[in-house]
């Protein structure tokens, strides 16, 4: 069985401010239920943020944390769908607080979605952190819900991919795009491996 892995490699803030407390909100299709999506935050510790200080020049090169074989910030690992299509949305946010409770963000989204949210689960897509399960119709509402959290919004990147024969000749595909506000740029990579 072929697996597909997503990692973030590099983040650059294209604004003059030099101190940032950042986190990602990741939204992707549920790996087994085609009518649902799942949502999590990275980092996912109770009060995790990615700190950028002036000496970093508004750029961070992600180092592997605990995922075996990772080259950057591990985001997800899942079986390659039969369609070879993956849908992922990533929001970047700057916390206006000294710490951001990631669990509270999931709870806020769950509460705002009401019956369109199906609770939190763990151990999905190679991560032990909590994921909020939502209906696929609710995906379009997530951005508006996040805008009600009083953090700076750097916008969204859509990372949808339909993989062809690319991995026959290379082990990793690098991608880069700006977030929708134009104030930040992300480099990410897709890689495959065969699960034994």
Short mmCIF file of C-alpha atoms in Angstrom, two decimals:
data_model
loop_
_atom_site.label_atom_id
_atom_site.label_comp_id
_atom_site.label_asym_id
_atom_site.label_seq_id
_atom_site.Cartn_x
_atom_site.Cartn_y
_atom_site.Cartn_z
CA UNK A 1 0.00 0.00 0.00
CA UNK A 2 1.37 3.40 -0.98
CA UNK A 3 1.32 6.20 1.58
CA UNK A 4 1.46 9.94 0.92
CA UNK A 5 3.19 12.28 3.39
CA UNK A 6 2.86 16.06 3.70
CA UNK A 7 5.53 18.16 5.43
CA UNK A 8 6.06 21.91 5.76
CA UNK A 9 9.62 22.89 4.85
CA UNK A 10 9.83 26.68 5.12
CA UNK A 11 7.64 29.62 6.16
CA UNK A 12 8.36 33.27 5.40
CA UNK A 13 6.38 36.23 6.72
CA UNK A 14 6.30 39.03 4.15
CA UNK A 15 5.51 41.79 6.66
CA UNK A 16 7.92 44.16 8.45
CA UNK A 17 7.03 43.11 11.99
CA UNK A 18 9.71 40.85 13.47
CA UNK A 19 8.01 38.99 16.33
CA UNK A 20 5.37 36.41 15.49
CA UNK A 21 3.46 33.71 17.42
CA UNK A 22 2.13 31.50 14.65
CA UNK A 23 0.01 28.41 14.27
CA UNK A 24 -1.55 26.50 11.40
CA UNK A 25 -5.09 25.21 11.09
CA UNK A 26 -5.09 22.18 8.78
CA UNK A 27 -8.26 20.93 7.10
CA UNK A 28 -8.34 17.78 4.96
CA UNK A 29 -10.59 14.99 3.79
CA UNK A 30 -11.37 12.22 6.25
CA UNK A 31 -9.26 9.17 5.31
CA UNK A 32 -12.17 6.68 5.39
CA UNK A 33 -15.45 8.65 5.22
CA UNK A 34 -15.90 10.55 1.93
CA UNK A 35 -18.71 12.69 3.41
CA UNK A 36 -16.51 14.12 6.17
CA UNK A 37 -13.42 16.29 6.61
CA UNK A 38 -11.12 16.68 9.61
CA UNK A 39 -9.51 19.72 11.20
CA UNK A 40 -6.52 20.14 13.54
CA UNK A 41 -3.98 22.74 14.64
CA UNK A 42 -0.19 22.65 14.42
CA UNK A 43 1.54 22.89 16.78
CA UNK A 44 -0.93 20.97 18.84
CA UNK A 45 0.36 21.17 22.39
CA UNK A 46 -2.02 22.86 24.83
CA UNK A 47 -0.47 26.27 24.33
CA UNK A 48 1.70 25.77 21.26
CA UNK A 49 2.75 28.47 18.85
CA UNK A 50 5.68 28.75 16.46
CA UNK A 51 7.75 31.70 17.66
CA UNK A 52 9.62 33.88 15.19
CA UNK A 53 11.99 36.45 16.70
CA UNK A 54 13.84 39.34 15.02
CA UNK A 55 17.05 37.37 14.43
CA UNK A 56 15.08 34.88 12.30
CA UNK A 57 14.45 37.57 9.64
CA UNK A 58 10.78 36.50 9.40
CA UNK A 59 11.76 33.08 8.03
CA UNK A 60 11.71 29.64 9.58
CA UNK A 61 13.13 26.43 8.18
CA UNK A 62 11.23 23.63 9.86
CA UNK A 63 13.31 20.93 11.48
CA UNK A 64 11.94 17.41 11.96
CA UNK A 65 10.43 16.82 15.39
CA UNK A 66 9.36 13.27 16.21
CA UNK A 67 8.13 11.72 12.96
CA UNK A 68 10.46 8.99 11.75
CA UNK A 69 12.06 9.88 8.42
CA UNK A 70 10.66 13.44 8.43
CA UNK A 71 12.60 16.22 6.71
CA UNK A 72 10.44 19.13 7.90
CA UNK A 73 7.39 19.80 10.05
CA UNK A 74 5.29 16.64 9.77
CA UNK A 75 1.66 17.44 8.87
CA UNK A 76 0.02 14.18 7.79
CA UNK A 77 0.56 10.67 6.52
CA UNK A 78 -2.22 8.64 4.89
CA UNK A 79 -2.85 5.89 2.40
CA UNK A 80 -2.86 7.19 -1.14
CA UNK A 81 -6.52 7.35 -2.24
CA UNK A 82 -7.50 5.24 -5.26
CA UNK A 83 -8.24 8.46 -7.15
CA UNK A 84 -4.71 9.71 -6.27
CA UNK A 85 -6.34 13.02 -5.31
CA UNK A 86 -5.64 14.73 -1.99
CA UNK A 87 -7.45 17.82 -0.71
CA UNK A 88 -5.83 19.95 1.99
CA UNK A 89 -6.51 23.53 3.16
CA UNK A 90 -4.11 25.34 5.48
CA UNK A 91 -4.80 28.56 7.38
CA UNK A 92 -1.97 30.53 8.99
CA UNK A 93 -2.75 32.58 12.09
CA UNK A 94 -0.78 34.89 14.40
CA UNK A 95 -1.83 34.55 18.03
CA UNK A 96 -2.53 37.84 19.74
CA UNK A 97 -2.08 36.06 23.07
CA UNK A 98 1.22 34.91 24.55
CA UNK A 99 -0.07 31.37 24.17
CA UNK A 100 -2.85 29.83 22.11
CA UNK A 101 -4.84 26.88 23.38
CA UNK A 102 -5.14 24.65 20.32
CA UNK A 103 -7.85 22.52 21.92
CA UNK A 104 -9.97 25.62 22.49
CA UNK A 105 -9.81 26.45 18.77
CA UNK A 106 -11.21 23.02 17.89
CA UNK A 107 -13.91 23.42 20.54
CA UNK A 108 -14.84 26.88 19.21
CA UNK A 109 -15.18 25.54 15.65
CA UNK A 110 -17.15 22.52 16.91
CA UNK A 111 -19.54 24.76 18.85
CA UNK A 112 -20.03 27.16 15.91
CA UNK A 113 -20.77 24.29 13.49
CA UNK A 114 -23.32 22.63 15.78
CA UNK A 115 -24.84 19.58 14.06
CA UNK A 116 -22.29 19.81 11.23
CA UNK A 117 -19.54 18.76 13.68
CA UNK A 118 -19.18 15.11 14.70
CA UNK A 119 -16.78 15.34 17.64
CA UNK A 120 -13.06 15.09 18.16
CA UNK A 121 -10.95 11.99 17.52
CA UNK A 122 -7.24 11.22 17.84
CA UNK A 123 -4.66 9.13 16.02
CA UNK A 124 -5.62 10.06 12.47
CA UNK A 125 -3.24 10.60 9.56
CA UNK A 126 -0.14 9.66 11.51
CA UNK A 127 -0.69 12.26 14.26
CA UNK A 128 -1.76 11.62 17.85
CA UNK A 129 -3.24 15.10 18.29
CA UNK A 130 -7.00 15.74 18.28
CA UNK A 131 -8.85 16.17 14.99
CA UNK A 132 -12.35 17.63 14.74
CA UNK A 133 -14.57 15.67 12.33
CA UNK A 134 -16.93 17.89 10.29
CA UNK A 135 -19.34 17.43 7.40
CA UNK A 136 -17.89 18.29 3.99
CA UNK A 137 -20.56 21.00 3.54
CA UNK A 138 -19.15 22.73 6.65
CA UNK A 139 -15.68 23.17 5.10
CA UNK A 140 -16.65 26.52 3.58
CA UNK A 141 -17.68 27.84 7.01
CA UNK A 142 -14.36 27.20 8.76
CA UNK A 143 -12.63 30.37 7.50
CA UNK A 144 -15.46 32.59 8.76
CA UNK A 145 -15.47 30.83 12.13
CA UNK A 146 -11.70 31.29 12.46
CA UNK A 147 -12.07 35.01 11.63
CA UNK A 148 -14.13 35.36 14.83
CA UNK A 149 -11.10 34.27 16.87
CA UNK A 150 -9.26 37.50 17.56
CA UNK A 151 -5.97 36.45 15.97
CA UNK A 152 -4.33 37.92 12.88
CA UNK A 153 -5.37 36.01 9.78
CA UNK A 154 -2.71 35.35 7.14
CA UNK A 155 -5.27 33.61 4.97
CA UNK A 156 -5.46 30.25 3.28
CA UNK A 157 -3.47 28.03 0.96
CA UNK A 158 -5.23 25.28 -0.97
CA UNK A 159 -2.84 22.34 -1.40
CA UNK A 160 -5.05 20.07 -3.49
CA UNK A 161 -3.07 17.64 -5.65
CA UNK A 162 -3.85 14.93 -8.16
CA UNK A 163 -0.78 12.72 -8.40
CA UNK A 164 0.22 11.06 -11.64
CA UNK A 165 3.47 9.22 -12.32
CA UNK A 166 5.68 11.90 -10.66
CA UNK A 167 6.96 9.60 -7.94
CA UNK A 168 8.34 7.07 -10.44
CA UNK A 169 11.39 9.32 -10.97
CA UNK A 170 11.61 11.28 -7.71
CA UNK A 171 10.86 10.67 -4.07
CA UNK A 172 9.62 14.14 -3.15
CA UNK A 173 7.64 16.96 -4.79
CA UNK A 174 8.24 20.50 -3.53
CA UNK A 175 5.56 23.16 -3.76
CA UNK A 176 5.42 26.84 -2.81
CA UNK A 177 2.63 29.39 -2.64
CA UNK A 178 1.61 32.57 -0.85
CA UNK A 179 -1.25 32.59 1.61
CA UNK A 180 -4.35 34.37 0.29
CA UNK A 181 -3.54 37.68 2.04
CA UNK A 182 -0.15 37.80 0.31
CA UNK A 183 1.57 38.38 3.68
CA UNK A 184 3.23 34.96 4.04
CA UNK A 185 4.74 32.21 1.86
CA UNK A 186 4.95 28.49 2.58
CA UNK A 187 7.11 25.78 1.04
CA UNK A 188 5.83 22.23 1.50
CA UNK A 189 6.62 18.79 0.16
CA UNK A 190 4.72 15.65 -0.76
CA UNK A 191 6.52 12.30 -0.52
CA UNK A 192 5.46 8.69 -0.91
CA UNK A 193 6.56 5.46 0.69
CA UNK A 194 5.40 1.88 0.43
CA UNK A 195 3.81 0.52 3.57
CA UNK A 196 4.83 -3.06 4.28
#
